[in-house]
Coordinates of C-alpha atoms in Angstrom, one line a residue:
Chain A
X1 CA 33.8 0.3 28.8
X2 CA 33.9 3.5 27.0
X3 CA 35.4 3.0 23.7
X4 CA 34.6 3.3 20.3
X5 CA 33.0 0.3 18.3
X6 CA 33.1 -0.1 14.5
X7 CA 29.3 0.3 13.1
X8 CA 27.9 0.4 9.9
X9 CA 25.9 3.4 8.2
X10 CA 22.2 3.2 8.3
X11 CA 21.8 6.4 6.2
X12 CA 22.3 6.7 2.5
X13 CA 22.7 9.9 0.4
X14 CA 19.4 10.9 -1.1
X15 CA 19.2 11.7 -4.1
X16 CA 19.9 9.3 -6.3
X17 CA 18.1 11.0 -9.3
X18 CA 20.4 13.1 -12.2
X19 CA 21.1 16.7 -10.8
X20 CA 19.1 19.3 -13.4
X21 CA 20.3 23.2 -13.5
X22 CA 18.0 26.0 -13.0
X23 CA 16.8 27.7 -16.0
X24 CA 16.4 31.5 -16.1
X25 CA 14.4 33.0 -18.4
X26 CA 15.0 36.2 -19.6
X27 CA 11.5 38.0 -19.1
X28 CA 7.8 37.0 -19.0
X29 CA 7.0 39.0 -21.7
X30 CA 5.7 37.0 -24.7
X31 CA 6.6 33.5 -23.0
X32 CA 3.7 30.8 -22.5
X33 CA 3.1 30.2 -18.4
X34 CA 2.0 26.6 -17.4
X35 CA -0.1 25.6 -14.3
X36 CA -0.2 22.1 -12.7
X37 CA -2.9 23.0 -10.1
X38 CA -2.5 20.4 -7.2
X39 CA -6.3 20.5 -6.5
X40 CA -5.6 21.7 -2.8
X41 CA -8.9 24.6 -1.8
X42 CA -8.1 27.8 -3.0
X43 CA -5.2 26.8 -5.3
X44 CA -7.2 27.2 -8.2
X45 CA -8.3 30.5 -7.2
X46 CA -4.6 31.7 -7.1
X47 CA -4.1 30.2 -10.5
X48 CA -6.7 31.8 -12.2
X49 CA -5.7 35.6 -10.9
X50 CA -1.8 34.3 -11.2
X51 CA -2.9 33.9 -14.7
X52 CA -5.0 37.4 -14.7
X53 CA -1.7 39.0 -13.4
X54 CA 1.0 37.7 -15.5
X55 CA -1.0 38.3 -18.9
X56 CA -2.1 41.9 -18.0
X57 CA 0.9 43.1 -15.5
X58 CA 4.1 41.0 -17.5
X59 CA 2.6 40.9 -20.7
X60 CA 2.9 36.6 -20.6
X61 CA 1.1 35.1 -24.0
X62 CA -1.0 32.8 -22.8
X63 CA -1.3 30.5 -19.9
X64 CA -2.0 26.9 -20.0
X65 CA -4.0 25.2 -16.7
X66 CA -3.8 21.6 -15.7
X67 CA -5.2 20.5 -12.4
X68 CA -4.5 17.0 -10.5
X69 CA -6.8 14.6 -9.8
X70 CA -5.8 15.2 -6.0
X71 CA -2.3 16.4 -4.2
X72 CA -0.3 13.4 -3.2
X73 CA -0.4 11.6 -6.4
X74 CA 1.6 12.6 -9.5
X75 CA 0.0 14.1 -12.8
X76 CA -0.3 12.5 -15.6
X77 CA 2.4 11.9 -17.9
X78 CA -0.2 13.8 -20.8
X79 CA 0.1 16.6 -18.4
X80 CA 3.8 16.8 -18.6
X81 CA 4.2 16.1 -22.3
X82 CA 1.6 18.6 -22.6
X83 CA 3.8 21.2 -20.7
X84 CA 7.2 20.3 -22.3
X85 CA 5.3 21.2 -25.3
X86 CA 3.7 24.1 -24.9
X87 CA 5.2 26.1 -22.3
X88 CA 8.5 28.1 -21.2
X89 CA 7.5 28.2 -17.6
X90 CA 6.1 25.8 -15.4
X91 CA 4.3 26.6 -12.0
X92 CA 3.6 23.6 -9.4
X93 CA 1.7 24.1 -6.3
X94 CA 3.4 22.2 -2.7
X95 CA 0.9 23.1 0.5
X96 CA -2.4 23.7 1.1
Chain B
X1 CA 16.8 23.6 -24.2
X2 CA 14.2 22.0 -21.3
X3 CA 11.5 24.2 -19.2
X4 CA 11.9 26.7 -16.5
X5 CA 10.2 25.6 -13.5
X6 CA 8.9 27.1 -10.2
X7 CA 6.8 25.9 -6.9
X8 CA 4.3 27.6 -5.1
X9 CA 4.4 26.5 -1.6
X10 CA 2.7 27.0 1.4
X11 CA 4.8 28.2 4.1
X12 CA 4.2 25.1 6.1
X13 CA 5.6 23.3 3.5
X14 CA 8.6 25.5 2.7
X15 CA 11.0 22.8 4.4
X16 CA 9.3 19.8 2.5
X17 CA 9.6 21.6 -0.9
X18 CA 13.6 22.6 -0.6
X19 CA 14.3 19.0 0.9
X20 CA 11.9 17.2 -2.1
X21 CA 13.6 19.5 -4.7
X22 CA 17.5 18.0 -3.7
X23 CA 16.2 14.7 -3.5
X24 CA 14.7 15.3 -7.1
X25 CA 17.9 16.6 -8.7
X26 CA 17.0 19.9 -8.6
X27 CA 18.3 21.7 -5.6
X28 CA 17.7 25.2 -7.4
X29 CA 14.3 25.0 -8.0
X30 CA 13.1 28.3 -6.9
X31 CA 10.1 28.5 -4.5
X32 CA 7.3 31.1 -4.3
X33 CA 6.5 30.8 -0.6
X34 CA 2.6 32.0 0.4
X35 CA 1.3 31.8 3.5
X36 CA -0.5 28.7 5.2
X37 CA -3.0 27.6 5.7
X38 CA -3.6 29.1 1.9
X39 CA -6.5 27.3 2.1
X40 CA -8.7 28.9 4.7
X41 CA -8.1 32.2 3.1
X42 CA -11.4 34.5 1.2
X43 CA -11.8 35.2 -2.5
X44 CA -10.2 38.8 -1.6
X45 CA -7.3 37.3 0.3
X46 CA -6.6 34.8 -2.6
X47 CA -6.8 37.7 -4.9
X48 CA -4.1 39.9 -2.4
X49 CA -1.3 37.4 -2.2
X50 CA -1.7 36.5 -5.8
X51 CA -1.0 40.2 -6.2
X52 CA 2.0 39.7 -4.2
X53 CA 2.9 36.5 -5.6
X54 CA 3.3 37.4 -9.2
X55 CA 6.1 39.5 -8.2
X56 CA 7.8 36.6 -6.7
X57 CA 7.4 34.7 -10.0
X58 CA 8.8 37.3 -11.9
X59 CA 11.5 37.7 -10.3
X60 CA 12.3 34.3 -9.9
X61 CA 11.8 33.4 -13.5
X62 CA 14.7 35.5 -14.2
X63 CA 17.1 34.4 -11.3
X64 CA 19.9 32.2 -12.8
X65 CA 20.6 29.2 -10.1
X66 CA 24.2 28.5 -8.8
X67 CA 23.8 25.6 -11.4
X68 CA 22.3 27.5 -13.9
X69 CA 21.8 26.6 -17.6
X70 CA 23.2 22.6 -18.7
X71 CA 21.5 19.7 -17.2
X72 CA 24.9 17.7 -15.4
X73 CA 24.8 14.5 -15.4
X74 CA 24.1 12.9 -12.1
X75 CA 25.1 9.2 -10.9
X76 CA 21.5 8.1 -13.4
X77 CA 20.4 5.7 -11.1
X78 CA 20.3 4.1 -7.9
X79 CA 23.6 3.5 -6.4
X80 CA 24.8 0.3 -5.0
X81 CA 28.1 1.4 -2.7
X82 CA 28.5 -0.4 0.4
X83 CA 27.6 1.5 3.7
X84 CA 30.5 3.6 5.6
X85 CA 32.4 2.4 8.8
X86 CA 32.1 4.6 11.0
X87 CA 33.6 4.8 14.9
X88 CA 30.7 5.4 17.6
X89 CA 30.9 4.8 21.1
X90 CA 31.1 1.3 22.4
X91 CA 28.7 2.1 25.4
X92 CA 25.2 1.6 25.1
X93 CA 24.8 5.3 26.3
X94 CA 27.1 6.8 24.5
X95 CA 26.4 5.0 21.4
X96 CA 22.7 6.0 21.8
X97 CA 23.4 9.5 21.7
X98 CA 25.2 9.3 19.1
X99 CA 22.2 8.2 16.8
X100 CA 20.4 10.8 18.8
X101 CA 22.4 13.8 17.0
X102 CA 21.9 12.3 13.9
X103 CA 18.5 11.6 14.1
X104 CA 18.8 7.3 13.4
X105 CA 16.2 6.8 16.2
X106 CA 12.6 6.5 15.9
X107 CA 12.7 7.6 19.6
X108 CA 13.5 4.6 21.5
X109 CA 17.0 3.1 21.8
X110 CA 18.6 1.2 19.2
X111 CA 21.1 -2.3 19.2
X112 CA 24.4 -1.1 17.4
X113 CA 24.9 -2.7 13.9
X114 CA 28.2 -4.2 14.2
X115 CA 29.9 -5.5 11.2
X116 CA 29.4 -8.8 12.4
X117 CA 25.8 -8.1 13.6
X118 CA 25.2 -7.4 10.2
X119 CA 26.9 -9.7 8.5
X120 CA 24.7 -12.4 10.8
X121 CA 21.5 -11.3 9.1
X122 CA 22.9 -11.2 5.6
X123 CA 24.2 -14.5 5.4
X124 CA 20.0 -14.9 5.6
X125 CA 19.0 -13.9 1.9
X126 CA 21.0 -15.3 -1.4
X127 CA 21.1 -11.3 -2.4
X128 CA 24.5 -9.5 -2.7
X129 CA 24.8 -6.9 0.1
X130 CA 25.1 -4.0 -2.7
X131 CA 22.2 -5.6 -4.6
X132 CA 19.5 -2.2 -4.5
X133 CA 16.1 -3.7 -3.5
X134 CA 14.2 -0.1 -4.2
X135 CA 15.0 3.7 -3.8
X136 CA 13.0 4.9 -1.2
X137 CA 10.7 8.0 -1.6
X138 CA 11.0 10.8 -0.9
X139 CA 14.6 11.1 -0.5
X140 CA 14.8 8.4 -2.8
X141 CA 18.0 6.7 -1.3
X142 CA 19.1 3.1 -3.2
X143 CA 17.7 0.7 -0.4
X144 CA 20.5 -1.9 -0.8
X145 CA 20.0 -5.4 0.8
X146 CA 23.0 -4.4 3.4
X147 CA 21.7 -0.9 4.6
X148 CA 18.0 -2.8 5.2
X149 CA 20.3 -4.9 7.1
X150 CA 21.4 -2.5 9.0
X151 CA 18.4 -0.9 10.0
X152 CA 16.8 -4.1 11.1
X153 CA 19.9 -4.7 12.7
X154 CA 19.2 -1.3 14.8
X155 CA 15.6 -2.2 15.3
X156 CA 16.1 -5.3 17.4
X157 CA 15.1 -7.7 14.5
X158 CA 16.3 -11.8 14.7
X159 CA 18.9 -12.0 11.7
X160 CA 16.0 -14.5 10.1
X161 CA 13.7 -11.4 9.5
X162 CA 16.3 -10.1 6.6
X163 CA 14.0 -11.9 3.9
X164 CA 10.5 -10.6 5.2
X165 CA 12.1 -7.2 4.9
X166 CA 12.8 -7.1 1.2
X167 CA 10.3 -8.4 0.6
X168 CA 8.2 -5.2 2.5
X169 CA 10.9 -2.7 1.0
X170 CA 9.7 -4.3 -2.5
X171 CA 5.9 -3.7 -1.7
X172 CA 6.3 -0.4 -0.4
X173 CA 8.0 0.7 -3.7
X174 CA 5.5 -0.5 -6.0
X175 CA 4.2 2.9 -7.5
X176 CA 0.4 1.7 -6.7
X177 CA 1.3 1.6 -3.1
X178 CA 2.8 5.9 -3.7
X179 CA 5.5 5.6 -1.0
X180 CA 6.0 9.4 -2.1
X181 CA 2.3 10.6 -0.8
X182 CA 2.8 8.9 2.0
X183 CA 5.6 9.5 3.4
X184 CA 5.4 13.1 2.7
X185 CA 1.1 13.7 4.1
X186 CA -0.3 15.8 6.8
X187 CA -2.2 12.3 7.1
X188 CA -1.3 10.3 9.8
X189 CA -0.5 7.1 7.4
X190 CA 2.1 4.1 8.6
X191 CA 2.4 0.7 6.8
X192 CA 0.6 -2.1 7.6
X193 CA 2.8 -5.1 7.0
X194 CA 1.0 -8.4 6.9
X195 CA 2.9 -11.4 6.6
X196 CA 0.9 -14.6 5.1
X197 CA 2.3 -18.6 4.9
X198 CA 4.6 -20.7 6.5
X199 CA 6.8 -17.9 7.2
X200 CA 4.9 -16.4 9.4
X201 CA 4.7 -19.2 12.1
X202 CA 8.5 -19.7 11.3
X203 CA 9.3 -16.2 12.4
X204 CA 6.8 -16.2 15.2
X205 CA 4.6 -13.6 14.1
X206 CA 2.1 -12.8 16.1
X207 CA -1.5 -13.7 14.4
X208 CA -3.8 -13.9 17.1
X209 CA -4.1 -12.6 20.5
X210 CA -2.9 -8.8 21.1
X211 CA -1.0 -9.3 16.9
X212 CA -1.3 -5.4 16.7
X213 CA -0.3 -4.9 20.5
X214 CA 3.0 -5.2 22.3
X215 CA 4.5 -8.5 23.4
X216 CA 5.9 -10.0 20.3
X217 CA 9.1 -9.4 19.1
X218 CA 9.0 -10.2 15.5
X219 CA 5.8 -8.1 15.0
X220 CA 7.7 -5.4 17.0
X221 CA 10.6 -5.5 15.5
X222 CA 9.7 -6.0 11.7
X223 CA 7.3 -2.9 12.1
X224 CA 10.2 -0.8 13.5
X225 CA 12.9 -1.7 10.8
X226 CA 10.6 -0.7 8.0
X227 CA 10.2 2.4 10.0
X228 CA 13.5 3.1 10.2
X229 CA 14.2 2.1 6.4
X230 CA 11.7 4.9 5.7
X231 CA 13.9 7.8 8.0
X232 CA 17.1 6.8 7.3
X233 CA 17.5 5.6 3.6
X234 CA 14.0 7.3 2.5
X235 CA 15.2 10.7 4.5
X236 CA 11.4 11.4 6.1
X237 CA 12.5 12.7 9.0
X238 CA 9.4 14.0 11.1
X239 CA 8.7 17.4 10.7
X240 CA 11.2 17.9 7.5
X241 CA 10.2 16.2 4.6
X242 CA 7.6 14.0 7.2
X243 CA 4.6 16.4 7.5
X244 CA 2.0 14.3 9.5
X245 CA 0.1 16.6 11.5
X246 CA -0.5 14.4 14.5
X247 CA 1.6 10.9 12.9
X248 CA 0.1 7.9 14.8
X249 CA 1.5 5.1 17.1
X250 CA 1.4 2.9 14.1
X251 CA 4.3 4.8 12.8
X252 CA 6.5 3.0 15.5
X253 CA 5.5 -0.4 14.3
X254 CA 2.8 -1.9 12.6
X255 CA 3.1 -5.6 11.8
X256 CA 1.0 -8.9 12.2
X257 CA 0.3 -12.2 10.3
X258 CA -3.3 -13.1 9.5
X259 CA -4.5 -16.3 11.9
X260 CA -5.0 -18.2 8.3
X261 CA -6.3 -21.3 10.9
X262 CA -9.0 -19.3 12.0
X263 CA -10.1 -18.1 8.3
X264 CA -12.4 -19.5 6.6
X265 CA -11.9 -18.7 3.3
X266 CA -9.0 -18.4 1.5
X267 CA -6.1 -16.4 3.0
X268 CA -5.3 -13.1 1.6
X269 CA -1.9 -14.2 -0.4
X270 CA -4.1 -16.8 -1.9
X271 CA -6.8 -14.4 -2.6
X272 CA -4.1 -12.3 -4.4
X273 CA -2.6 -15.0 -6.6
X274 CA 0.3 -16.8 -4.3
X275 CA 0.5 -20.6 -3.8
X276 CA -0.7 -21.2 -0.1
X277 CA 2.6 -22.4 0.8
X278 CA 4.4 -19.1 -0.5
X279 CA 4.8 -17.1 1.8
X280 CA 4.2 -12.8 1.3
X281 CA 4.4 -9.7 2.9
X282 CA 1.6 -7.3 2.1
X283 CA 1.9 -3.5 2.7
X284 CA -1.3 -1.3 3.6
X285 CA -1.4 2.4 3.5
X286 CA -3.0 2.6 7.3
X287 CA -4.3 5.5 8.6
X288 CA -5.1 3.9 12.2
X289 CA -7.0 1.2 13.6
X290 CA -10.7 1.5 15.1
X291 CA -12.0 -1.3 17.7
X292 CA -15.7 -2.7 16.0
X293 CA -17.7 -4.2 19.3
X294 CA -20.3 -6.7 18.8
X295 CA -21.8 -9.2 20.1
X296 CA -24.4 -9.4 16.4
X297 CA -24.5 -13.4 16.0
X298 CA -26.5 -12.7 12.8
X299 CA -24.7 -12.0 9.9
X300 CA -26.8 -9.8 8.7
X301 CA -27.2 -7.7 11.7
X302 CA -23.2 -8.0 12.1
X303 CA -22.5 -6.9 8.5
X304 CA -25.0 -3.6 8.9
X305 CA -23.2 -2.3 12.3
X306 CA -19.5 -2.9 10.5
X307 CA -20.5 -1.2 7.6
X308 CA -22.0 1.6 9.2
X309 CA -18.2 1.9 11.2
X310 CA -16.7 2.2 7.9
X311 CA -19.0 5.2 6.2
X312 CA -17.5 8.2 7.6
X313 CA -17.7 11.9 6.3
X314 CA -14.1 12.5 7.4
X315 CA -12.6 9.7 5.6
X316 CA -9.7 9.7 2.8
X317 CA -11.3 6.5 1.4
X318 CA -14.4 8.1 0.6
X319 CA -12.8 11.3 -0.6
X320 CA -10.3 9.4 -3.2
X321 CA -12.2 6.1 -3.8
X322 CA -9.8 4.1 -1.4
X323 CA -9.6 0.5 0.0
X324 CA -10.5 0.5 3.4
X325 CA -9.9 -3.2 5.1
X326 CA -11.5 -4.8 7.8
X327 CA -9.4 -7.8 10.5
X328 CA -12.1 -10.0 11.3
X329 CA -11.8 -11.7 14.4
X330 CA -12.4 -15.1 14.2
X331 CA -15.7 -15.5 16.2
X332 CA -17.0 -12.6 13.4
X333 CA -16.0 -14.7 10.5
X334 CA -17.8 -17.5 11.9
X335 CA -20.7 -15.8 12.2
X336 CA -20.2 -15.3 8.5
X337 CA -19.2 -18.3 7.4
X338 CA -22.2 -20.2 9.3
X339 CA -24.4 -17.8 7.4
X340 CA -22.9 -19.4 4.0
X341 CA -21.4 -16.3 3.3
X342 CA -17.7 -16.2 0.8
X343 CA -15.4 -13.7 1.1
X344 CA -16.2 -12.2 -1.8
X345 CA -20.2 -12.0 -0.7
X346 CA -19.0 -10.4 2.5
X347 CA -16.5 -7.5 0.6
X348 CA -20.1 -6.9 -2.2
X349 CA -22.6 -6.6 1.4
X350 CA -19.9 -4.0 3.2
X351 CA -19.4 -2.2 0.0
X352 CA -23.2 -1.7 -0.8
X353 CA -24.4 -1.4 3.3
X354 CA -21.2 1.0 3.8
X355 CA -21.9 3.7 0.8
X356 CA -22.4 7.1 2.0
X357 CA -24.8 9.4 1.4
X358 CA -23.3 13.1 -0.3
X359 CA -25.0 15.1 1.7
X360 CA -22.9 13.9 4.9
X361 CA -19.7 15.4 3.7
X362 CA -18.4 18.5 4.6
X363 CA -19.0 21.5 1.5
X364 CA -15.2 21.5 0.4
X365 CA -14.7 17.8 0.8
X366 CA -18.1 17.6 -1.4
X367 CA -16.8 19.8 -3.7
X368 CA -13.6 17.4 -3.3
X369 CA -15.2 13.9 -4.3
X370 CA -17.0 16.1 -7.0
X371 CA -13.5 16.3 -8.7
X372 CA -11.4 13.6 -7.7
X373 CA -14.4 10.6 -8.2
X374 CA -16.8 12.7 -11.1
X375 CA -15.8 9.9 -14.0
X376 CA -16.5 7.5 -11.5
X377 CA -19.5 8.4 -9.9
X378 CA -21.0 10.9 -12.7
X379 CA -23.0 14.2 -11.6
X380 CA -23.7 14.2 -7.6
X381 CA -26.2 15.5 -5.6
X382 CA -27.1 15.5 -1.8
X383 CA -28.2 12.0 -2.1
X384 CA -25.6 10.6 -3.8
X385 CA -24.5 7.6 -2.2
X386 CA -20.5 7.6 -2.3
X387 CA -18.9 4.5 -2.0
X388 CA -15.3 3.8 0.1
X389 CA -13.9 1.7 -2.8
X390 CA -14.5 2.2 -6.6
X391 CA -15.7 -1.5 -6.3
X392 CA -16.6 -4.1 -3.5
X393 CA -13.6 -6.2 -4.4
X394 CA -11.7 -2.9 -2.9
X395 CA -12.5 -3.6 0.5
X396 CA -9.7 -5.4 2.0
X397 CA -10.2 -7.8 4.7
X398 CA -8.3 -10.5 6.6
X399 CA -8.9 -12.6 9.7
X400 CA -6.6 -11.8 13.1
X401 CA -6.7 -11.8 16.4
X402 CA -7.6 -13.9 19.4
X403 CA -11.1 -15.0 20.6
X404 CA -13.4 -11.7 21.5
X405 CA -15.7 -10.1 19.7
X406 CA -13.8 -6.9 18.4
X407 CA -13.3 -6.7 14.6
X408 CA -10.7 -3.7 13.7
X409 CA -11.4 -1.0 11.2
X410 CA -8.4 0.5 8.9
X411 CA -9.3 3.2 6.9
X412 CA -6.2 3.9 4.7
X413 CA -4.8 6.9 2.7
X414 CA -7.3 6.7 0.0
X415 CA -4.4 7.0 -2.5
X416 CA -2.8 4.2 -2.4
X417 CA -3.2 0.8 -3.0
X418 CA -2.6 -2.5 -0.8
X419 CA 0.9 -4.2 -2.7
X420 CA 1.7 -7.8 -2.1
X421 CA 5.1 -9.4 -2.7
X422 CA 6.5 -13.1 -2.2
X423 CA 9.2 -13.5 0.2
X424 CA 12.5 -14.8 -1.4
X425 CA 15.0 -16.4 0.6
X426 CA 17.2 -17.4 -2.3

């Protein structure tokens, strides 16, 4: 018996979430840069010269730093208002 | 007008981060890729790819995506369509490479689900097959009531299991449980499912001798369908958006009821608020069980040795403030019990005996409790004792298994939390 055999689909599309566009900006220069550190070693090193760089080499405002209480558990929803509010640019960290 | 956004990710986790960002609605979220392991790298290092990094942002920041500019409006919600027909070879070869290409499998072969297969198991719950019981992180695909059908239809499970696994889908959904972390770690974290009241003897779930081993088929086979709910409709496929480093065999299946005969205190669904005769399915973030030997007939002598088991320098629990558990077999919990010990008595004498001193950890995970536990525990030093829970009632324990004198240590996650769930047939 080599036929086929009617099955049902385990597998659903991912994805279920509303599909958001990329924003470009146009420049650093002058925009506010936001940080949400995901307290993985090092990470906070990289966001402090990030922060150095973007400031002195792209001539970014100012730079806003949050840092998670740990990786694999999502910030605060204070961290994101504060974000929305503040900033042009937000900058997550995936990895360690 | 909304906020630009961009990720730094490791290169390790370059896959993870593109996959994560479809699922999340935003497949053009641009990625700054450094190299891993980031974290191993020196002060100078840090300070050279941040140099090279910056570039990267800026020219990101300006890149338009193929989507660029309006948010579009997406389906808003989970989606309840029925699951596709599809035409797959009739043979039991054939068909099993088929679920090979697409990667179905959780390695071992799988029973086709049939229409009528699955139609058998859904004529076990009152639910409408397009009802959605969860989306399932990180892919975050609507678990309806018909696809966990399906899947348990695939794992081998008796059509009478349906209930017990909406139940679990529920539980492992609940935000405290954070399905997302854990299905996307380098830890090597599978669910524990424990199944409490009259269900559990009904189904034939294994509670006492070998209940985490092999041998029983609806531990098996209830294990292995939440596993395969958590590939296929949760999309973490190992080595994708599944990053365990090592995984463990739990991962397969990892399913037992607690031997509530042998207990002598209150079960755990009544410890958590259910009616004895309810019956639940508890979820537990486990990462792995560890055999405790003893022959200790005093209880205090039998308390110190499983507390000093749990206190660990490599452990998530004491790194987050977790909720390890302990399975007590029953000869252990009679020890206890003889000693006129509660439950509750037992969880305060492991949490005290079990803390930790600081100076056991290694620097960066010091440095580590230091930030994720400092409003809890307040300034450290060396002798800081760290406990494994914020508080005793945070060790989890049950009673399982056979005669012997082996309790079983499960660490967990550390960030998560143990969810329970009634099981509704209706």
């Amino acid at each position: 018996m080599t036929g086929n055999s009617l099955i049902l689909d385990p597998t659903v599309p991912g994805g279920s979430a509303p599909r958001h566009g990329r924003k470009a900006l146009d420049g650093l220069k002058g925009k506010v840069v936001g940080f949400i550190d995901n307290a993985k070693p090092n990470f906070h090193h990289l966001v402090d010269d990030l922060a150095e760089l973007l400031v002195s080499r792209y001539g970014v405002a100012s730079v806003v730093k949050h840092r998670k209480r740990s990786a694999s558990i999502p910030a605060p929803q204070a961290v994101y208002a504060d974000v929305k509010e503040k900033c042009d640019l937000v900058i997550t960290g995936s990895g360690d | 007008m909304g906020l630009a956004g961009l990720t730094i990710c490791s290169t390790a986790f370059e896959t993870l981060g593109r996959a994560q960002a479809r699922a999340l609605g935003c497949p053009d979220l641009p990625l700054a890729i450094i190299p891993h392991p980031f974290g191993l790298r020196t002060r100078e290092e840090v300070r050279q790819i941040a140099s090279e990094c910056v570039e990267d942002i800026a020219r990101l920041a300006r890149e338009a995506g193929t989507a660029a500019g309006a948010l579009s409006s997406g389906s808003g919600g989970a989606r309840a369509d029925r699951a596709r027909r599809l035409e797959a070879p009739g043979d039991h070869d054939g068909f099993n490479r088929y679920c090979r290409e697409r990667r179905w499998s959780d390695g071992l072969p799988l029973v086709p689900p049939t229409p009528e297969r699955v139609a058998a198991m859904l004529g076990h719950t009152g639910r409408a097959p397009e009802s959605v019981v969860a989306a399932i992180a990180p892919a975050y695909g609507a678990a309806t009531v018909e696809v966990i059908a399906i899947n348990a239809v695939m794992a081998g499970c008796e059509p009478q299991y349906l209930p017990v696994l909406i139940a679990a889908v529920e539980a492992l959904s609940d935000p405290k449980f954070n399905l997302q972390g854990i299905q996307a770690t380098t830890n090597p974290v599978a669910p524990w499912i424990i199944v409490n009241g009259p269900i559990a003897r009904e189904l034939g779930v294994n509670s006492g001798l070998n209940c985490l081993g092999q041998g029983t088929w609806a531990n098996a086979t209830i294990g292995r369908a939440v596993r395969l709910v958590l590939q296929n409709i949760g999309g973490a496929l190992p080595g994708e958006m599944d990053r365990a480093t090592q995984g463990q065999p739990g991962k397969y299946t990892f399913c037992c009821a607690e031997n509530e005969e042998a207990n002598p205190w209150e079960p755990l669904h009544v410890e958590r608020g259910h009616a004895r005769e309810r019956s639940t399915v508890t979820v537990v973030g486990a990462a792995g069980t560890l055999n405790m030997n003893t022959h200790a007939k005093d209880a205090d002598d039998l308390l110190r040795v499983l507390a000093d088991t749990l206190a660990h320098p490599t452990s998530n629990d004491y790194y987050f403030g977790g909720e390890p558990w302990v399975i007590l077999s029953p000869e252990h919990a009679e020890v206890l019990k003889l000693a006129g010990l509660t439950k509750a008595d037992v969880k305060r004498r492991l949490w005290e005996a079990s803390r930790m001193a600081a100076s056991r950890l290694a620097a960066k995970d010091y440095a580590r409790v230091q930030h994720t536990r400092g409003a809890e525990l307040g300034a450290m030093n060396a002798a800081t004792l760290v406990p494994a829970a914020p508080t005793a009632d945070g060790i989890g324990i049950i009673v399982a298994g056979g005669p012997g004198t082996h309790s079983v240590y499960v660490p967990t996650f550390g960030q998560t939390r143990a969810v329970t769930k009634p099981v509704d047939r209706d």
